[in-house]
PDB file of C-alpha atoms in Angstrom:
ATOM      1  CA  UNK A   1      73.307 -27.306 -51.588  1.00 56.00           C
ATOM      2  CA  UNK A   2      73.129 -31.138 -50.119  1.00 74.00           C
ATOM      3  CA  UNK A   3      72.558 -31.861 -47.060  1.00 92.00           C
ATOM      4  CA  UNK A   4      75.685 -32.229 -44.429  1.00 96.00           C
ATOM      5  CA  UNK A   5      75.645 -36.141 -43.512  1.00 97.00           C
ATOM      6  CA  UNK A   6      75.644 -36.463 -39.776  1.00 98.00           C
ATOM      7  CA  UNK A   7      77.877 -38.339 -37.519  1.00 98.00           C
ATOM      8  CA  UNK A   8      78.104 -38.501 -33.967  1.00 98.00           C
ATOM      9  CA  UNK A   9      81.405 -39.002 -32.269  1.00 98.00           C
ATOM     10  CA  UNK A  10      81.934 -40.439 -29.087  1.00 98.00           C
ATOM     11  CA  UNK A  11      85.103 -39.509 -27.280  1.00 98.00           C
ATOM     12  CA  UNK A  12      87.227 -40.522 -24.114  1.00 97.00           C
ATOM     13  CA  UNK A  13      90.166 -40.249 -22.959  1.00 97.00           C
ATOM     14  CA  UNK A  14      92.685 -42.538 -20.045  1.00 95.00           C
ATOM     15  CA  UNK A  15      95.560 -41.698 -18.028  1.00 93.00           C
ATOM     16  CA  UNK A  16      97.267 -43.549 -15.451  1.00 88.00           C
ATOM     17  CA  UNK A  17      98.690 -41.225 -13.144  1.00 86.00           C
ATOM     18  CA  UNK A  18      98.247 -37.802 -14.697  1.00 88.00           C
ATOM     19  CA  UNK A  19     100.925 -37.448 -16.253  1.00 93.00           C
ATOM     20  CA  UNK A  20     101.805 -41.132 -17.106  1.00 94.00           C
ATOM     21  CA  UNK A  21     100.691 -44.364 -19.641  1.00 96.00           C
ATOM     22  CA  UNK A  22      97.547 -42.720 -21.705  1.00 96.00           C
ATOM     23  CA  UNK A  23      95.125 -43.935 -24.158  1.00 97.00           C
ATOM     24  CA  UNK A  24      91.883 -42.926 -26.237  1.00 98.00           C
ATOM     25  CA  UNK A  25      89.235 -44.229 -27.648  1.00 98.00           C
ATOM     26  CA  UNK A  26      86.158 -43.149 -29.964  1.00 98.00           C
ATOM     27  CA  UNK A  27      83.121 -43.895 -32.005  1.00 98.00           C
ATOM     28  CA  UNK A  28      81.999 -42.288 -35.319  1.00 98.00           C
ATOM     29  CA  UNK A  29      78.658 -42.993 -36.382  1.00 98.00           C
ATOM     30  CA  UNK A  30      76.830 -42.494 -39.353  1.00 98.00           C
ATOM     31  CA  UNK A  31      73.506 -44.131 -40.023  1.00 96.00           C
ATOM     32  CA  UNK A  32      73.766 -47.711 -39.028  1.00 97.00           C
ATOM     33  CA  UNK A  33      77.768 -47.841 -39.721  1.00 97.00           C
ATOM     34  CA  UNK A  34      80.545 -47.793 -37.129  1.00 97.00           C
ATOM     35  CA  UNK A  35      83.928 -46.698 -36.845  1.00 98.00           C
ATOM     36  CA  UNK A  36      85.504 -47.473 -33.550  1.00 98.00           C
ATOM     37  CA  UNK A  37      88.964 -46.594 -32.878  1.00 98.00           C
ATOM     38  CA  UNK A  38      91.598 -45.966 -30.610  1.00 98.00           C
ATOM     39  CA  UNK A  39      95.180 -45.247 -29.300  1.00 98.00           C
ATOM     40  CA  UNK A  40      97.444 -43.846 -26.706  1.00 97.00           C
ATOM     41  CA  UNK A  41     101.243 -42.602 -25.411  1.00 96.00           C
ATOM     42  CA  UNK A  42     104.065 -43.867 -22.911  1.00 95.00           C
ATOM     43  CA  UNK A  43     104.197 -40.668 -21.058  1.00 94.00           C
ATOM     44  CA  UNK A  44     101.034 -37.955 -21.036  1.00 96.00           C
ATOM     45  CA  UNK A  45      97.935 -36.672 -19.476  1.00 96.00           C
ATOM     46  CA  UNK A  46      94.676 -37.009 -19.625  1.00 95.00           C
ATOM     47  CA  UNK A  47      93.306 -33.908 -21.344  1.00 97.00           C
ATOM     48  CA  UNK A  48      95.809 -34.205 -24.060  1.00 98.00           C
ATOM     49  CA  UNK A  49      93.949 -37.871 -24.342  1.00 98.00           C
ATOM     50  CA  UNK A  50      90.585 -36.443 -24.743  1.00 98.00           C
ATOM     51  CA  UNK A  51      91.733 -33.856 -27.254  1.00 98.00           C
ATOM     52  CA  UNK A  52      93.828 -36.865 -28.889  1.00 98.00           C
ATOM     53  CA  UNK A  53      90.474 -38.795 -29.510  1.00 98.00           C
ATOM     54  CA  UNK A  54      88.516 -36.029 -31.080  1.00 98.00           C
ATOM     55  CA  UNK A  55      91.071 -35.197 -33.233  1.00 98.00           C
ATOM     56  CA  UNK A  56      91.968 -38.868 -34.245  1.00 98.00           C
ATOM     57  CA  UNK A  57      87.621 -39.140 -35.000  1.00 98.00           C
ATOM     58  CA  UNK A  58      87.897 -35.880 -36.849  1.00 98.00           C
ATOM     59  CA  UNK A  59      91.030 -36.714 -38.912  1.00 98.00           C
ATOM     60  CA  UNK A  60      88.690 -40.364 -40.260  1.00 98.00           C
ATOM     61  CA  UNK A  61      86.486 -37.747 -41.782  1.00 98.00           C
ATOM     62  CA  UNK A  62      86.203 -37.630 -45.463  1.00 96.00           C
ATOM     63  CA  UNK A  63      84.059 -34.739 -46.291  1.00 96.00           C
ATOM     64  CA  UNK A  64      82.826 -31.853 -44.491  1.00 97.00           C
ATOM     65  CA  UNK A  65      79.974 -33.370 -42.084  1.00 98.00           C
ATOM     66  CA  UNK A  66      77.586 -31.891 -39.382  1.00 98.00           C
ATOM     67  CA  UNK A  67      78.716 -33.688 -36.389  1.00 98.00           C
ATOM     68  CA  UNK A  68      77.640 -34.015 -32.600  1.00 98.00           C
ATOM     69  CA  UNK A  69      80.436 -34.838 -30.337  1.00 98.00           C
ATOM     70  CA  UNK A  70      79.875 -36.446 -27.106  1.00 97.00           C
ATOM     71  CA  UNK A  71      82.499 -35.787 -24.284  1.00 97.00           C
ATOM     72  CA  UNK A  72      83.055 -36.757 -20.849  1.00 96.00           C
ATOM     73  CA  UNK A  73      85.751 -33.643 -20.868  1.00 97.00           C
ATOM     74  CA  UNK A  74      84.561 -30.771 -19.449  1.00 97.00           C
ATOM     75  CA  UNK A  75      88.004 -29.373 -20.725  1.00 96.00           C
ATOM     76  CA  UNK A  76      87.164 -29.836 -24.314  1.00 98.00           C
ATOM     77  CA  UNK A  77      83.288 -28.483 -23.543  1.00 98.00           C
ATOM     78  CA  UNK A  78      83.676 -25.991 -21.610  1.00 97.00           C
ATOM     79  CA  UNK A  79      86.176 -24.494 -23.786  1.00 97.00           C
ATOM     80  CA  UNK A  80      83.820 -24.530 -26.333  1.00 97.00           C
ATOM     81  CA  UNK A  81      80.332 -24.222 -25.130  1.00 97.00           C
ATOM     82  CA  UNK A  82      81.690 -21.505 -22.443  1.00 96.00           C
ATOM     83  CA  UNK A  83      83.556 -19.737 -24.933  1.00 95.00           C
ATOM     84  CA  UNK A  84      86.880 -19.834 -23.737  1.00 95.00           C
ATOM     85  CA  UNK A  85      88.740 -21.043 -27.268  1.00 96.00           C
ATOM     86  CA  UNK A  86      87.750 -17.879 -28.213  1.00 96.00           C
ATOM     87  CA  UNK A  87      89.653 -15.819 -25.957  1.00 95.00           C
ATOM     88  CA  UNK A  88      92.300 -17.973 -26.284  1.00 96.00           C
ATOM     89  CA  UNK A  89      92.680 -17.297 -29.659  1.00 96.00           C
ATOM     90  CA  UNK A  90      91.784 -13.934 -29.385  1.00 96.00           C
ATOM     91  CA  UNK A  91      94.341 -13.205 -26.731  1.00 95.00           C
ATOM     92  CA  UNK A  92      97.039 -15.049 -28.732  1.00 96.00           C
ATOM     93  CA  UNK A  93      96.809 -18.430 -26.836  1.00 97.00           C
ATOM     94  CA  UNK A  94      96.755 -17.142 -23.356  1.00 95.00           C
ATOM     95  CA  UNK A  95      93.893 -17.334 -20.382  1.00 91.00           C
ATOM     96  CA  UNK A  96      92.436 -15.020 -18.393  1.00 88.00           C
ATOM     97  CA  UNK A  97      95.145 -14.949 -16.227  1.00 93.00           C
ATOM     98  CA  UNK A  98      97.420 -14.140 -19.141  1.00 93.00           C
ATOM     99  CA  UNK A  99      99.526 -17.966 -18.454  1.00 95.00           C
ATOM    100  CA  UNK A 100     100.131 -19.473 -21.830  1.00 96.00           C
ATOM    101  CA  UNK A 101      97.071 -22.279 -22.394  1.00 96.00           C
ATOM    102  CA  UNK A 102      97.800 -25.848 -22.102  1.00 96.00           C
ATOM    103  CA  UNK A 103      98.153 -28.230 -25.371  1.00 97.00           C
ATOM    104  CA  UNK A 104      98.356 -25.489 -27.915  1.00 97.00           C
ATOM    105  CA  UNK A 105      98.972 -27.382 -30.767  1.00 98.00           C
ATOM    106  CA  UNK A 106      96.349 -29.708 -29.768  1.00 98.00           C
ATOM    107  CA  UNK A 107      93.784 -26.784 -29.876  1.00 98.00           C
ATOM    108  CA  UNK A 108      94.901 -25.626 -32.540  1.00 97.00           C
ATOM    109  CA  UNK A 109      94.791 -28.766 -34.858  1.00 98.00           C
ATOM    110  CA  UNK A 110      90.799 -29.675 -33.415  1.00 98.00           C
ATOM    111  CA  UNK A 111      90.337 -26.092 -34.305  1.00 97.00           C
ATOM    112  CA  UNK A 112      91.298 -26.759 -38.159  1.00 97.00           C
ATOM    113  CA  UNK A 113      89.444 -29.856 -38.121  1.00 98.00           C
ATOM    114  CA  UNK A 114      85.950 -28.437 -36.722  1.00 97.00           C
ATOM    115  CA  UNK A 115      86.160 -25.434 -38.531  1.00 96.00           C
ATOM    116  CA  UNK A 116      85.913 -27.724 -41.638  1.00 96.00           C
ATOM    117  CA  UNK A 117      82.564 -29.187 -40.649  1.00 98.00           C
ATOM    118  CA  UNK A 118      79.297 -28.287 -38.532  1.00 97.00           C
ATOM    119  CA  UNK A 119      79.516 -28.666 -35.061  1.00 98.00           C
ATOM    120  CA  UNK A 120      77.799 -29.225 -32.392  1.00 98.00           C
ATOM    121  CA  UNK A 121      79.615 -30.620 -28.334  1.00 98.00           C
ATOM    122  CA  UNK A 122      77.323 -32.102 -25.504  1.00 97.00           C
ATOM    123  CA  UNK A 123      78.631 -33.425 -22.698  1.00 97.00           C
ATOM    124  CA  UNK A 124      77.965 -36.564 -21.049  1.00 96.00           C
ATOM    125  CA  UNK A 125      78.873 -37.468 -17.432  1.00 92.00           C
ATOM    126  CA  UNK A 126      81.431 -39.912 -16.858  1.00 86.00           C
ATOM    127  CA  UNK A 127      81.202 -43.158 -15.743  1.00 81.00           C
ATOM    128  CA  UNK A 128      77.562 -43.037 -15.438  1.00 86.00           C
ATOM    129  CA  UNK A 129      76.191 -45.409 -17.610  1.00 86.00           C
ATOM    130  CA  UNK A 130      76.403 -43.775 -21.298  1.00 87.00           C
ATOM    131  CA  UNK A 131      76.782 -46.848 -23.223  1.00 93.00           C
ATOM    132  CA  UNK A 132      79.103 -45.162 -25.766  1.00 95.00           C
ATOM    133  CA  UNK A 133      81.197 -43.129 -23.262  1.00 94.00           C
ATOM    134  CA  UNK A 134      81.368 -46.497 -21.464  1.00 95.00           C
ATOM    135  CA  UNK A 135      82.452 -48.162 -25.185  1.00 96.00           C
ATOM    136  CA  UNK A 136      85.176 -45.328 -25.325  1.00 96.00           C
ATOM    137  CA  UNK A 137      86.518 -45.540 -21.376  1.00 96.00           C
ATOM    138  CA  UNK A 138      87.061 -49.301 -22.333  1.00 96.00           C
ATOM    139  CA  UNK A 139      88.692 -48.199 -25.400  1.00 97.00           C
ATOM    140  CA  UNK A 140      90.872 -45.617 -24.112  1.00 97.00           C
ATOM    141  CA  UNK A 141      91.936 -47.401 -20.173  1.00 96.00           C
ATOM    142  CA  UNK A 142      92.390 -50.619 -22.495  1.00 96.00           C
ATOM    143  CA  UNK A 143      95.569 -48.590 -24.834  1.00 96.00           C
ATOM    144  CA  UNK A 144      96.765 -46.973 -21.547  1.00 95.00           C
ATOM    145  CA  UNK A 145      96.991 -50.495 -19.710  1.00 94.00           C
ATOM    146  CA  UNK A 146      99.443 -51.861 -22.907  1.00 93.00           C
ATOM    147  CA  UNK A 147     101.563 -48.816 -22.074  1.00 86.00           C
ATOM    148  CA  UNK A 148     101.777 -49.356 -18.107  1.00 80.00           C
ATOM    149  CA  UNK A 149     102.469 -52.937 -18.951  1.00 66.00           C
ATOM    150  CA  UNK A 150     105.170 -52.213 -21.075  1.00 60.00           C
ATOM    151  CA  UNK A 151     106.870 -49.714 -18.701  1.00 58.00           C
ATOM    152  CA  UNK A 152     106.656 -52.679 -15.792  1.00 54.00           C
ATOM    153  CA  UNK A 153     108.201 -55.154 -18.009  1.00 53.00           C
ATOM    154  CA  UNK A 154     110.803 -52.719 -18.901  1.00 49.00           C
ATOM    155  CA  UNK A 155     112.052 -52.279 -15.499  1.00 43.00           C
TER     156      UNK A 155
END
């Protein structure tokens, strides 16, 4: 069997006001190539944002990969490095405290998409100097800020 190729994907995600204007941004890597890209909504929140961006870097895949992800969001780490996707799916799409989970559709898409390549999520801490978590928060505040602008020259 070949070797996987391996990319890294960067991730972040924006919201002003939560909910409200939102955008995301990411960066694929692989080798010394670069894919940066981004987007965002009139009206969401943040954590659909960060699951937005992971899925938008997934979807640019073109074969099945072995991939890092790098995350500020300890909602999209946690859920995986703590398990709790798991039981979500195990308990048909509800928590612990048996109230339906947040962004199902959302999960269940980035589930698809992982489960179609090696994986591997680290999180990074926010705001602290990563330079492509930095790359992505510029990305992803940049697509929210076209949206807030466009609802204040709507009114």
């Amino acid at each position: 069997m070949d070797k996987l190729k391996h990319v890294d994907i960067y991730t972040d995600g924006a919201c002003s006001g939560n909910p409200g204007p939102g955008g995301w941004g990411a960066v694929l890597r692989y080798g010394s190539n670069e894919l940066e890209i981004s987007g965002g909504e009139p009206h969401t929140t943040n954590n659909r944002m960060e699951l937005t961006a992971l899925i938008s870097a997934l979807k640019k895949l073109k074969e099945k990969c072995d991939i890092t992800v790098y995350t500020d969001s300890k909602y999209i780490s946690d859920a995986f490095n703590s398990g709790w996707i798991w039981n979500w799916v195990k308990k048909g799409w509800k928590k612990s405290d048996k109230s339906p989970v947040l962004n199902v559709e959302l999960w269940m898409e980035l589930l698809d998409l992982l489960s179609k390549n090696e994986y591997k999520i680290i999180w990074v801490k926010g705001h602290a100097g990563h330079p492509e978590n930095e790359r992505c928060d510029k990305l992803a505040t940049a697509e929210a800020a076209k949206y807030s602008e466009n609802q204040q020259n709507a009114v």
